[in-house]
Short mmCIF file of C-alpha atoms and ligand atoms in Angstrom, two decimals:
data_model
loop_
_atom_site.label_atom_id
_atom_site.label_comp_id
_atom_site.label_asym_id
_atom_site.label_seq_id
_atom_site.Cartn_x
_atom_site.Cartn_y
_atom_site.Cartn_z
CA MET A 6 4.97 -7.83 12.58
CA LYS A 7 8.10 -8.40 15.16
CA CYS A 8 7.65 -9.15 18.78
CA GLU A 9 7.18 -5.77 20.85
CA ILE A 10 10.22 -7.36 22.91
CA CYS A 11 12.56 -8.93 21.50
CA HIS A 12 12.00 -7.49 18.50
CA THR A 13 13.24 -10.13 16.23
CA ALA A 14 10.67 -13.37 15.96
CA ASP A 15 7.14 -12.79 14.36
CA VAL A 16 4.76 -11.32 16.79
CA GLU A 17 1.98 -15.03 18.27
CA THR A 18 -0.35 -14.02 20.94
CA VAL A 19 -1.38 -11.17 22.99
CA TYR A 20 -0.10 -10.27 25.91
CA ILE A 21 -1.68 -8.03 28.53
CA ARG A 22 1.11 -6.02 30.77
CA GLU A 23 0.32 -4.27 33.89
CA GLU A 24 1.89 -1.25 34.25
CA SER A 25 1.28 1.57 36.72
CA GLY A 26 -2.41 0.60 36.97
CA LYS A 27 -2.76 1.10 33.01
CA GLN A 28 -2.82 -2.36 30.96
CA ARG A 29 -1.42 -1.98 27.66
CA GLU A 30 -1.50 -4.76 25.04
CA LEU A 31 1.92 -6.07 23.71
CA TYR A 32 2.22 -8.26 20.26
CA VAL A 33 4.72 -11.05 21.52
CA CYS A 34 5.92 -13.81 20.05
CA ARG A 35 5.46 -17.21 22.20
CA LYS A 36 9.33 -17.15 24.27
CA CYS A 37 8.20 -13.59 25.11
CA ALA A 38 4.90 -14.06 26.30
CA ALA A 39 5.49 -16.83 28.28
CA ARG A 40 8.70 -15.15 30.07
CA GLU A 41 6.49 -11.95 30.81
CA GLN A 42 3.90 -14.68 32.38
CA GLU A 43 6.55 -15.76 34.66
CA ALA A 44 7.77 -12.41 35.27
CA ALA A 45 4.33 -11.02 36.53
CA ALA A 46 3.80 -14.06 38.82
CA SER A 47 7.10 -13.13 40.63
CA ARG A 48 6.06 -10.21 41.08
CA LYS A 49 2.73 -10.29 42.89
CA PRO A 50 2.74 -10.19 46.49
CA PRO A 51 0.87 -13.33 47.88
CA ARG A 52 -2.79 -11.85 49.22
CA PHE A 53 -4.46 -13.59 51.96
CA ILE A 54 -1.95 -16.13 52.50
CA ILE A 55 -1.47 -17.33 55.84
CA SER A 56 2.23 -17.83 55.04
CA ALA A 57 4.43 -20.34 57.16
CA GLY A 58 6.51 -18.37 59.40
CA HIS A 59 10.42 -19.37 59.70
CA LYS A 60 11.43 -22.81 60.88
CA GLY A 61 7.80 -24.50 60.24
CA ARG A 62 5.90 -22.18 62.83
CA SER A 63 2.62 -21.12 60.96
CA THR A 64 2.15 -17.52 62.23
CA PHE A 65 -1.47 -15.73 62.42
CA ARG A 66 -2.93 -13.15 62.08
CA PRO A 67 -6.00 -12.21 63.61
CA VAL A 68 -9.18 -12.68 62.00
CA LEU A 69 -10.62 -9.82 62.38
CA ASP A 70 -8.05 -8.57 60.82
CA LEU A 71 -8.20 -10.54 58.24
CA LEU A 72 -11.46 -9.37 56.91
CA PHE A 73 -10.70 -5.41 57.01
CA ASP A 74 -8.02 -6.19 54.77
CA LYS A 75 -10.30 -8.01 52.52
CA ALA A 76 -13.24 -5.14 52.64
CA PHE A 77 -10.86 -2.44 52.16
CA ASP A 78 -9.30 -4.25 48.87
CA ILE A 79 -12.60 -4.26 47.53
CA ILE A 80 -13.01 -1.21 48.06
CA ASP A 81 -9.64 0.31 46.13
CA HIS A 82 -10.46 -2.27 43.24
CA ALA A 83 -13.37 -0.59 42.87
CA ILE A 84 -12.10 3.06 42.97
CA LYS A 85 -9.00 1.86 40.78
CA ASP A 86 -11.76 0.64 38.11
CA LYS A 87 -13.42 3.71 37.96
CA PHE A 88 -10.22 5.94 37.61
CA ARG A 89 -8.42 3.52 35.60
CA PRO A 90 -7.03 5.49 32.94
CA SER A 91 -8.49 3.99 29.32
CA VAL A 92 -7.52 0.78 28.33
CA ASP A 93 -6.80 1.41 24.72
CA PRO A 94 -5.89 4.84 24.05
CA SER A 95 -7.01 6.44 21.07
CA CYS A 96 -6.50 8.90 18.26
CA PRO A 97 -8.23 11.98 18.70
CA SER A 98 -9.07 12.84 14.91
CA CYS A 99 -10.30 10.10 13.16
CA GLY A 100 -10.56 7.19 16.42
CA LEU A 101 -8.85 4.62 15.89
CA THR A 102 -7.37 3.09 18.19
CA ARG A 103 -3.95 1.94 19.91
CA ASN A 104 -4.48 -1.81 19.54
CA GLU A 105 -6.71 -1.37 15.89
CA TRP A 106 -3.13 -0.37 14.58
CA ARG A 107 -1.22 -2.86 16.27
CA LYS A 108 -3.17 -5.44 14.35
CA ASN A 109 -2.88 -3.47 10.94
CA THR A 110 0.59 -1.41 11.48
CA THR A 111 -1.59 0.77 9.05
CA LEU A 112 -2.35 4.53 10.52
CA GLY A 113 -5.58 6.09 10.79
CA CYS A 114 -4.65 9.10 10.25
CA PRO A 115 -1.69 11.57 9.78
CA VAL A 116 -2.25 13.13 13.92
CA CYS A 117 -2.35 9.70 14.86
CA TYR A 118 1.18 10.12 14.79
CA ARG A 119 0.99 12.70 17.97
CA ALA A 120 -1.15 10.50 19.31
CA PHE A 121 0.74 7.26 19.36
CA GLY A 122 3.63 9.52 19.15
CA ARG A 123 5.52 8.28 22.44
CA GLU A 124 5.76 4.89 20.89
CA LEU A 125 5.95 5.15 16.97
CA LEU A 126 9.30 7.28 17.49
CA PRO A 127 11.49 4.19 19.55
CA LEU A 128 9.51 1.52 16.61
CA ILE A 129 10.70 3.66 13.78
CA LEU A 130 14.34 4.09 15.45
CA ASP A 131 14.19 0.42 15.52
CA GLU A 132 13.19 -0.34 12.20
CA GLN A 133 15.08 2.37 10.02
CA ASN A 134 18.08 3.58 12.18
CA ALA A 135 17.30 7.04 12.12
CA ASP A 136 13.81 8.69 13.41
CA ARG A 137 14.31 12.22 12.07
CA HIS A 138 13.69 13.64 8.37
CA VAL A 139 16.04 15.43 6.66
CA GLY A 140 14.97 15.36 3.46
CA LYS A 141 12.96 17.26 0.94
CA VAL A 142 10.49 19.91 2.57
CA PRO A 143 6.63 21.56 1.10
CA PRO A 144 7.61 24.33 -0.68
CA LYS A 145 4.55 25.99 1.87
CA TYR A 146 6.38 24.87 5.19
CA ARG A 147 9.82 26.09 3.20
CA MET A 148 7.82 29.70 3.56
CA THR A 149 7.28 29.15 7.43
CA ALA A 150 10.82 27.69 8.08
CA LYS A 151 12.23 31.04 6.15
CA ARG A 152 9.68 33.80 8.28
CA ASP A 153 11.02 32.08 11.45
CA GLU A 154 14.77 32.57 10.70
CA LEU A 155 13.60 36.15 9.65
CA LYS A 156 11.99 37.06 12.30
CA ARG A 157 14.89 35.68 14.77
CA ALA A 158 17.65 37.64 12.62
CA ILE A 159 15.04 40.70 13.17
CA HIS A 160 15.18 40.06 17.31
CA ALA A 161 19.37 39.69 17.28
CA ALA A 162 19.68 42.83 15.43
CA VAL A 163 17.53 44.84 17.55
CA GLU A 164 19.22 43.57 20.90
CA LYS A 165 22.82 44.81 19.01
CA GLN A 166 20.75 48.59 17.80
CA ASP A 167 21.84 47.89 14.40
CA TYR A 168 18.32 49.15 13.35
CA GLU A 169 19.70 49.63 9.79
CA ARG A 170 20.05 46.18 9.59
CA ALA A 171 16.66 44.94 11.04
CA ALA A 172 14.66 47.24 9.01
CA LEU A 173 15.94 46.06 5.87
CA LEU A 174 15.33 42.54 7.72
CA GLN A 175 11.87 43.47 8.18
CA GLU A 176 10.96 44.28 4.92
CA GLU A 177 11.68 41.27 3.34
CA LEU A 178 9.79 39.89 5.98
CA ASP A 179 6.78 42.31 4.99
CA ALA A 180 7.71 41.14 1.13
CA LEU A 181 7.49 37.27 1.95
CA GLN A 182 4.26 37.93 4.38
CA SER A 183 2.01 39.28 1.48
CA LYS A 184 3.00 37.31 -1.62
CA SER A 185 1.93 34.14 1.10
CA LYS A 186 -1.30 36.01 1.70
CA ARG A 187 -1.67 36.69 -1.74
CA ARG A 188 -1.49 33.55 -2.34
CA LYS A 189 -4.02 32.22 -0.01
CA SER A 190 -6.43 34.67 -2.08
CA MET B 21 36.36 -21.78 -28.90
CA LYS B 22 37.15 -18.63 -28.66
CA PHE B 23 35.69 -15.66 -26.57
CA ARG B 24 34.34 -12.81 -28.80
CA ARG B 25 35.03 -10.14 -26.61
CA LYS B 26 33.81 -7.56 -28.52
CA LYS B 27 30.30 -8.87 -28.92
CA MET B 28 29.63 -9.77 -25.61
CA THR B 29 30.44 -6.52 -23.49
CA SER B 30 28.08 -4.89 -25.88
CA PRO B 31 24.78 -4.45 -24.03
CA ALA B 32 25.89 -1.28 -21.61
CA LEU B 33 24.56 -2.93 -18.26
CA PRO B 34 23.46 -6.31 -18.79
CA GLY B 35 20.92 -7.80 -16.79
CA ALA B 36 19.54 -4.21 -16.22
CA LEU B 37 16.44 -3.71 -17.25
CA GLY B 38 13.84 -0.90 -15.51
CA GLY B 39 13.79 1.04 -12.94
CA LEU B 40 11.38 3.19 -10.54
CA LEU B 41 10.56 6.05 -7.94
CA ARG B 42 7.50 6.78 -6.48
CA LEU B 43 6.84 9.19 -3.57
CA SER B 44 4.07 8.34 -1.27
CA ARG B 45 1.97 11.23 0.07
CA ASN B 46 -1.23 11.94 2.44
CA LEU B 47 -4.05 14.71 2.20
CA ASP B 48 -3.38 16.64 5.86
CA GLY B 49 -6.97 16.27 7.57
CA GLU B 50 -7.89 13.29 5.85
CA LYS B 51 -8.15 9.27 6.75
CA PHE B 52 -5.75 6.86 5.32
CA PRO B 53 -7.55 5.44 2.49
CA SER B 54 -7.56 1.82 4.54
CA TRP B 55 -9.59 3.48 7.18
CA ALA B 56 -11.71 5.98 4.96
CA SER B 57 -15.90 5.90 3.82
CA LYS B 58 -16.10 5.59 0.22
CA PRO B 59 -17.11 9.42 0.38
CA GLU B 60 -14.08 10.22 1.82
CA ARG B 61 -11.69 8.55 -0.68
CA GLU B 62 -13.87 9.75 -3.42
CA ARG B 63 -13.22 13.32 -2.08
CA THR B 64 -9.82 12.63 -2.32
CA LYS B 65 -9.42 11.34 -5.52
CA GLU B 66 -11.36 14.09 -6.73
CA LYS B 67 -8.88 16.92 -4.65
CA ILE B 68 -6.24 14.94 -6.58
CA LEU B 69 -7.05 14.71 -9.88
CA GLN B 70 -8.22 18.50 -10.41
CA ALA B 71 -4.50 19.08 -8.78
CA ALA B 72 -3.40 16.73 -11.24
CA GLN B 73 -5.07 18.60 -14.40
CA GLU B 74 -4.36 22.17 -13.09
CA ILE B 75 -0.52 20.84 -14.22
CA ASP B 76 -1.21 18.70 -16.88
CA SER B 77 -4.26 18.44 -19.01
CA THR B 78 -4.15 15.21 -20.27
CA ALA B 79 -4.82 13.80 -16.68
CA THR B 80 -6.82 10.70 -16.97
CA PHE B 81 -8.33 8.48 -13.94
CA ILE B 82 -8.61 5.13 -14.37
CA PRO B 83 -10.09 3.22 -11.71
CA PHE B 84 -9.07 -0.49 -10.50
CA ASP B 85 -12.08 -1.77 -11.97
CA THR B 86 -11.15 -1.05 -15.22
CA ILE B 87 -7.37 -1.12 -14.92
CA HIS B 88 -7.10 -4.70 -17.46
CA GLN B 89 -8.39 -2.38 -19.99
CA VAL B 90 -5.31 -0.19 -20.02
CA GLU B 91 -2.22 -0.91 -21.80
CA GLY B 92 1.19 -1.41 -20.92
CA PHE B 93 0.66 -1.97 -16.80
CA ALA B 94 2.26 -5.14 -16.18
CA PRO B 95 5.52 -4.55 -14.43
CA PHE B 96 4.46 -2.33 -11.55
CA ALA B 97 1.29 -3.20 -11.02
CA GLU B 98 0.96 -4.37 -7.74
CA GLY B 99 -2.55 -5.86 -5.60
CA SER B 100 -5.36 -3.22 -5.74
CA PRO B 101 -7.22 -2.45 -2.68
CA ALA B 102 -10.36 -3.79 -2.32
CA ASP B 103 -12.79 -0.76 -3.34
CA SER B 104 -12.33 -0.06 -6.88
CA SER B 105 -13.86 2.88 -8.10
CA SER B 106 -12.64 5.57 -6.02
CA SER B 107 -8.91 3.93 -6.08
CA GLY B 108 -7.36 4.28 -9.05
CA VAL B 109 -4.54 5.91 -11.36
CA ILE B 110 -4.01 8.66 -13.05
CA VAL B 111 -2.21 8.56 -16.53
CA PHE B 112 -0.97 11.18 -18.45
CA THR B 113 -0.75 10.85 -22.30
CA SER B 114 1.49 13.70 -22.11
CA ASN B 115 3.72 10.98 -20.61
CA PRO B 116 3.48 7.10 -20.21
CA ASP B 117 5.97 7.10 -17.94
CA LYS B 118 4.17 8.90 -15.00
CA ARG B 119 1.15 7.94 -13.24
CA ILE B 120 -0.48 8.89 -9.91
CA THR B 121 -1.72 5.82 -7.75
CA VAL B 122 -4.73 7.25 -6.10
CA ASN B 123 -6.05 5.97 -2.69
CA GLY B 124 -4.00 3.00 -2.03
CA GLU B 125 -1.64 2.67 0.65
CA ASN B 126 -1.64 6.61 0.92
CA HIS B 127 -3.82 9.00 -0.78
CA LEU B 128 -1.21 9.32 -3.76
CA GLU B 129 1.94 7.64 -4.47
CA LEU B 130 3.46 9.70 -7.85
CA GLU B 131 5.40 6.98 -10.11
CA TYR B 132 8.16 7.89 -12.43
CA ALA B 133 9.85 4.69 -14.40
CA CYS B 134 12.40 4.34 -16.91
CA ASN B 135 13.72 2.13 -19.01
CA GLY B 136 17.00 1.46 -17.73
CA ILE B 137 18.34 2.01 -13.77
CA ASP B 138 19.53 5.44 -14.15
CA LEU B 139 16.96 6.84 -11.23
CA MET B 140 18.89 9.96 -10.81
CA GLY B 141 17.62 10.73 -14.82
CA ILE B 142 14.09 11.02 -13.63
CA TRP B 143 14.51 12.41 -9.78
CA SER B 144 14.54 16.22 -10.88
CA LYS B 145 11.34 15.18 -13.18
CA LEU B 146 9.45 13.49 -10.18
CA ASP B 147 11.08 16.10 -7.92
CA GLU B 148 9.67 18.97 -9.76
CA PHE B 149 6.47 17.14 -10.64
CA ASP B 150 6.20 16.78 -6.29
CA THR B 151 6.78 20.30 -5.80
CA LEU B 152 3.88 21.27 -8.41
CA LEU B 153 1.12 19.34 -6.63
CA SER B 154 2.29 20.54 -3.30
CA GLU B 155 1.33 23.47 -4.28
CA ARG B 156 -1.84 22.86 -4.65
CA LEU B 157 -3.00 19.90 -2.29
CA ASP B 158 -2.24 20.55 1.45
CA TYR B 159 0.49 18.00 2.26
CA ALA B 160 0.43 15.86 5.47
CA TRP B 161 4.26 16.64 6.50
CA SER B 162 5.48 17.07 9.95
CA PRO B 163 9.37 18.70 10.45
CA ARG B 164 10.60 15.80 12.81
CA LEU B 165 8.80 12.63 10.50
CA GLY B 166 9.15 14.32 7.53
CA TYR B 167 6.13 12.98 5.11
CA LEU B 168 3.43 11.46 6.73
CA THR B 169 2.55 7.68 5.13
CA ALA B 170 0.07 4.70 5.82
CA THR B 171 2.44 3.34 7.77
CA SER B 172 5.74 4.03 9.40
CA ALA B 173 7.54 1.67 6.88
CA ASN B 174 8.56 4.35 4.65
CA ILE B 175 8.53 7.50 7.32
CA GLY B 176 10.20 10.25 6.52
CA THR B 177 11.24 11.02 2.05
CA ALA B 178 8.43 8.43 1.85
CA LEU B 179 9.97 7.39 -1.25
CA LEU B 180 10.70 3.74 -3.14
CA ALA B 181 13.61 3.66 -5.43
CA GLU B 182 13.46 0.47 -7.16
CA THR B 183 15.24 -0.90 -10.00
CA LEU B 184 14.85 -4.79 -12.18
CA VAL B 185 17.12 -6.56 -12.88
CA GLN B 186 17.83 -10.43 -14.26
CA LEU B 187 20.39 -12.69 -12.69
CA PRO B 188 20.92 -16.28 -14.90
CA GLY B 189 24.36 -16.34 -14.10
CA PHE B 190 23.83 -15.86 -10.21
CA HIS B 191 21.06 -18.47 -11.15
CA LEU B 192 22.96 -21.06 -12.57
CA LEU B 193 25.61 -21.45 -9.93
CA ARG B 194 22.54 -21.27 -7.36
CA GLU B 195 24.62 -18.53 -5.29
CA LEU B 196 21.07 -16.03 -4.96
CA ASN B 197 20.61 -16.81 -1.85
CA ALA B 198 23.66 -15.84 -0.39
CA VAL B 199 23.33 -12.45 -2.93
CA THR B 200 19.97 -11.67 -1.35
CA THR B 201 21.13 -12.29 2.54
CA ALA B 202 24.03 -9.84 1.35
CA LEU B 203 22.14 -7.36 -0.14
CA ASP B 204 19.07 -7.79 3.06
CA ARG B 205 22.32 -7.01 5.76
CA LEU B 206 22.85 -3.79 4.20
CA ASP B 207 19.59 -2.68 4.70
CA TYR B 208 18.17 -3.53 0.54
CA ARG B 209 15.10 -4.96 -0.55
CA VAL B 210 15.24 -7.96 -2.66
CA ARG B 211 12.23 -9.60 -4.30
CA ASN B 212 12.48 -12.57 -6.37
CA ILE B 213 8.90 -11.99 -9.13
CA ASP B 214 9.09 -14.59 -11.56
CA SER B 215 5.85 -16.18 -11.69
CA THR B 216 4.83 -19.78 -10.68
CA GLU B 217 3.20 -20.33 -13.83
CA CYS B 218 6.64 -20.77 -15.54
CA PRO B 219 8.97 -23.27 -14.78
CA PHE B 220 11.83 -21.65 -16.72
CA PRO B 221 12.97 -19.56 -13.25
CA ALA B 222 14.06 -16.05 -15.54
CA ALA B 223 15.63 -14.69 -12.35
CA LEU B 224 13.92 -11.44 -12.11
CA TYR B 225 14.65 -9.34 -9.13
CA ARG B 226 13.32 -5.95 -7.49
CA ILE B 227 16.14 -4.34 -5.44
CA SER B 228 14.81 -1.26 -3.63
CA ASN B 229 15.55 0.72 -0.91
CA ARG B 230 14.31 -0.44 2.87
CA ILE B 231 15.30 2.86 4.88
CA THR B 232 13.37 5.90 3.84
CA ILE B 233 13.94 8.15 7.00
CA GLY B 234 17.77 9.90 7.76
CA LYS B 235 19.37 10.50 4.96
CA ASP B 236 17.76 12.56 1.77
CA GLU B 237 16.50 11.84 -1.38
CA GLU B 238 19.19 11.74 -3.53
CA THR B 239 21.15 9.82 -1.49
CA PHE B 240 18.98 6.36 -1.19
CA ILE B 241 18.34 6.91 -4.70
CA LYS B 242 22.00 7.02 -5.41
CA ASN B 243 22.87 4.12 -3.36
CA VAL B 244 20.34 1.79 -5.11
CA MET B 245 21.49 2.80 -8.16
CA ARG B 246 25.17 1.98 -6.69
CA VAL B 247 24.25 -1.29 -5.46
CA THR B 248 22.28 -2.30 -9.11
CA GLU B 249 25.12 -1.42 -10.32
CA LYS B 250 27.81 -3.96 -8.67
CA LEU B 251 25.55 -6.26 -8.48
CA LEU B 252 25.30 -6.20 -11.88
CA LYS B 253 29.11 -5.91 -12.99
CA ARG B 254 29.06 -9.53 -10.28
CA GLU B 255 26.48 -10.72 -12.09
CA TRP B 256 28.24 -10.05 -15.51
CA MET B 257 31.20 -11.87 -13.75
CA ALA B 258 28.82 -14.51 -12.52
CA ARG B 259 27.87 -15.31 -16.27
CA LEU B 260 31.68 -15.77 -17.41
CA ARG B 261 32.08 -17.99 -14.60
CA VAL B 262 29.45 -20.45 -15.92
CA ILE B 263 30.76 -20.24 -19.56
CA PHE B 264 34.62 -21.19 -18.43
CA ASN B 265 34.98 -22.35 -14.89
CA HIS B 266 31.08 -24.57 -15.83
CA SER B 267 30.54 -25.12 -19.24
CA VAL B 268 28.90 -23.02 -22.00
CA PHE B 269 26.29 -25.16 -22.15
CA LEU B 270 25.00 -25.58 -18.55
CA MET B 271 23.57 -21.47 -20.01
CA ALA B 272 23.05 -22.85 -23.35
CA ASP B 273 21.02 -25.44 -22.64
CA TYR B 274 18.70 -23.35 -19.81
CA VAL B 275 18.22 -20.81 -22.66
CA GLY B 276 17.60 -23.48 -24.79
CA ARG B 277 14.75 -25.45 -22.63
CA ALA B 278 13.12 -21.94 -22.44
CA LEU B 279 13.30 -21.48 -26.04
CA ALA B 280 11.95 -25.37 -27.14
CA THR B 281 9.15 -23.80 -25.00
CA ALA B 282 8.14 -20.60 -26.25
CA LYS B 283 8.50 -21.93 -30.25
CA SER B 284 6.06 -25.42 -29.14
CA ALA B 285 3.72 -24.37 -26.37
CA PHE B 286 -0.03 -24.43 -27.31
CA LEU B 287 -0.88 -22.39 -24.49
CA VAL B 288 1.11 -19.62 -22.44
CA SER B 289 -0.12 -17.25 -20.53
CA GLN B 290 0.96 -13.33 -20.12
CA SER B 291 3.10 -14.00 -17.50
CA GLU B 292 4.52 -16.98 -18.27
CA CYS B 293 5.00 -15.42 -22.05
CA ILE B 294 7.35 -12.70 -20.40
CA GLN B 295 9.34 -14.56 -18.43
CA LEU B 296 10.21 -17.12 -21.29
CA LEU B 297 11.13 -13.87 -23.24
CA PHE B 298 13.33 -12.16 -20.68
CA ILE B 299 15.28 -15.62 -20.70
CA LEU B 300 15.76 -15.71 -24.98
CA ARG B 301 16.56 -11.99 -23.44
CA PHE B 302 19.51 -13.14 -21.56
CA GLY B 303 20.75 -15.54 -24.21
CA VAL B 304 20.77 -12.31 -26.51
CA GLU B 305 23.07 -10.82 -23.88
CA MET B 306 25.54 -13.44 -23.98
CA ASN B 307 25.22 -13.77 -27.63
CA LEU B 308 24.04 -17.48 -27.50
CA VAL B 309 21.19 -16.61 -29.87
CA LYS B 310 20.77 -15.41 -33.31
CA GLY B 311 18.20 -14.55 -35.27
CA ILE B 312 16.94 -11.92 -33.27
CA THR B 313 18.30 -8.31 -31.60
CA LEU B 314 18.07 -6.86 -28.00
CA GLU B 315 16.22 -4.43 -29.62
CA GLU B 316 14.12 -7.07 -31.27
CA VAL B 317 13.00 -8.84 -28.44
CA ASP B 318 12.84 -5.34 -26.37
CA GLU B 319 9.95 -4.89 -28.89
CA ILE B 320 8.00 -7.84 -28.38
CA LEU B 321 8.51 -7.77 -24.03
CA GLY B 322 7.04 -4.18 -24.53
CA THR B 323 4.01 -6.21 -26.70
CA ALA B 324 3.26 -8.60 -24.41
CA GLN B 325 2.70 -6.83 -21.87
CA LYS B 326 -0.77 -4.86 -23.48
CA ALA B 327 -2.75 -8.36 -23.30
CA GLU B 328 -5.12 -6.24 -26.06
CA SER B 329 -3.00 -6.16 -28.59
CA VAL B 330 -1.73 -9.65 -28.12
CA GLN B 331 -5.42 -11.39 -27.92
CA ALA B 332 -6.89 -8.79 -31.08
CA GLN B 333 -4.05 -10.33 -33.12
CA PHE B 334 -3.90 -13.71 -32.54
CA GLY B 335 -6.65 -14.54 -30.23
CA ASP B 336 -8.90 -15.80 -33.46
CA GLY B 337 -7.71 -18.98 -33.83
CA PHE B 338 -9.65 -21.26 -31.33
CA ASP B 339 -13.36 -20.34 -29.34
CA ILE B 340 -12.94 -21.92 -26.10
CA PRO B 341 -13.11 -18.87 -24.35
CA GLU B 342 -11.23 -20.07 -21.34
CA PHE B 343 -8.16 -20.67 -23.24
CA GLN B 344 -8.34 -17.77 -25.30
CA LEU B 345 -5.88 -15.13 -24.32
CA GLU B 346 -3.31 -17.92 -23.35
CA GLN B 347 -3.75 -19.66 -26.94
CA ALA B 348 -3.52 -16.30 -28.16
CA TYR B 349 -0.24 -15.57 -26.52
CA ALA B 350 1.25 -19.09 -27.74
CA ASP B 351 0.35 -18.58 -31.01
CA PHE B 352 2.42 -14.84 -30.97
CA LEU B 353 5.40 -16.35 -28.84
CA ASN B 354 5.65 -19.05 -31.88
CA PHE B 355 5.19 -16.41 -34.41
CA SER B 356 7.60 -14.08 -32.89
CA ILE B 357 10.85 -16.08 -32.55
CA GLN B 358 9.68 -18.74 -35.04
CA ASP B 359 13.27 -17.73 -36.54
CA VAL B 360 15.21 -17.55 -33.76
CA ASP B 361 17.88 -20.78 -32.50
CA ILE B 362 20.52 -21.38 -30.30
CA GLU B 363 24.49 -20.91 -31.61
CA LEU B 364 27.13 -21.44 -29.25
CA ASN B 365 29.79 -18.42 -30.60
CA TYR B 366 32.30 -20.31 -27.56
ZN1 ZN C 420 10.03 -12.15 21.46
ZN1 ZN C 421 -5.63 9.57 13.50
#
């Protein structure tokens, strides 16, 4: 498995990135992990630090202010924890979590492709230089595709007031639909 | 020494040993095998077996735990999952080149094998077989991503187009690294399948598509065929370079050592036996060996893949159980090639 940041080195460690309040587990190489950690440290605003002002003169804030800040901070955190979106999203059909998938590279069920689609598509594009199927279509779906095409053609014919053609197409569609009904029963 | 052109070019495509096409399919609404429970896997297996039997009544399911009892599985058989009673292969007595792996990585993997590398020749049959199955099974499919597989690595067509080739020319010239790197850059997967049990490399490689989405099945298949043909033409040139730029002795030494081992070994494992025979086959292709034809080597190779018949025919020499099969293979090998010798025609 390749690093999720540089996509070249092998995975060596797990890094937890904070993204707008959500925690996301990333499987990365050691180098990228170190870089992430540094970047995160520089992003974090300094808290409760009585910072030294310009030219070495310290600026003090009133003690009461600080206490207030601290109190609200604790409340903020409590609220955030309660409403924090699921740290590890999972597939609604098979229950496989994102972390389980990332660890095994094997998905749980066909629905996982929808559940993790946002992450899977770029991954597929990255691995295969394409993310759109152009090959074989199973017969069952061929019927659906044909039906959609006929419906569109009927609509277009009606728009053009070509009712003769629309009727012909409707006949074709009916035949197709009764055929698929017979198949099902 | 004169180069006998007529005999040298007789094999159609030297080094072309076999081909395989595989389509991975999964059932809608079922967990993929590695996450499914045993009863879930059992249910999937039953569905698939029933569909296969409706299409071809000769379909039989063989669980992985009894697979060694099936003859002729060596060339393409790979690692089997832990639970083996609901995982296995469906074979067809009507056609030994066709089979379905059930509950491997995916619910089903349809396979067709061929002797040469004419993969397009088996594609239409595989395609038809897949279509017949899809009318009886609910395949997991999406318009955007195609056939949904257990890993995203073979999403889309979910097709594996693979050829089996032998590259001893490149091996003798020590150019294999360059070859595999070049193929890798062109997005083909190259795997050496020589056994570590044999000290003589036969330079056996599998070439397959790494990309499975973005093009249709025929394009992927034709590309693998084309790159294999190009590779084998270069392999042939490499063999000629060994003879004419270096020395025929380099090649004769390579084949001769393997032949001597094959003739005089007392204990030989199945994979070592097969590997030695492939080196001998190369010697026959290069007209370096007398006393055996290419067809005869291929026939011996066919027998070597059936451990049971080798054991039955040659396994009664000694009764030390742990060595019985290896001793049987050694006897089989000694016997099969007793009249074979190196002959320098150059
Ligand atoms: Zn990295
Ligand atoms: Zn799922």
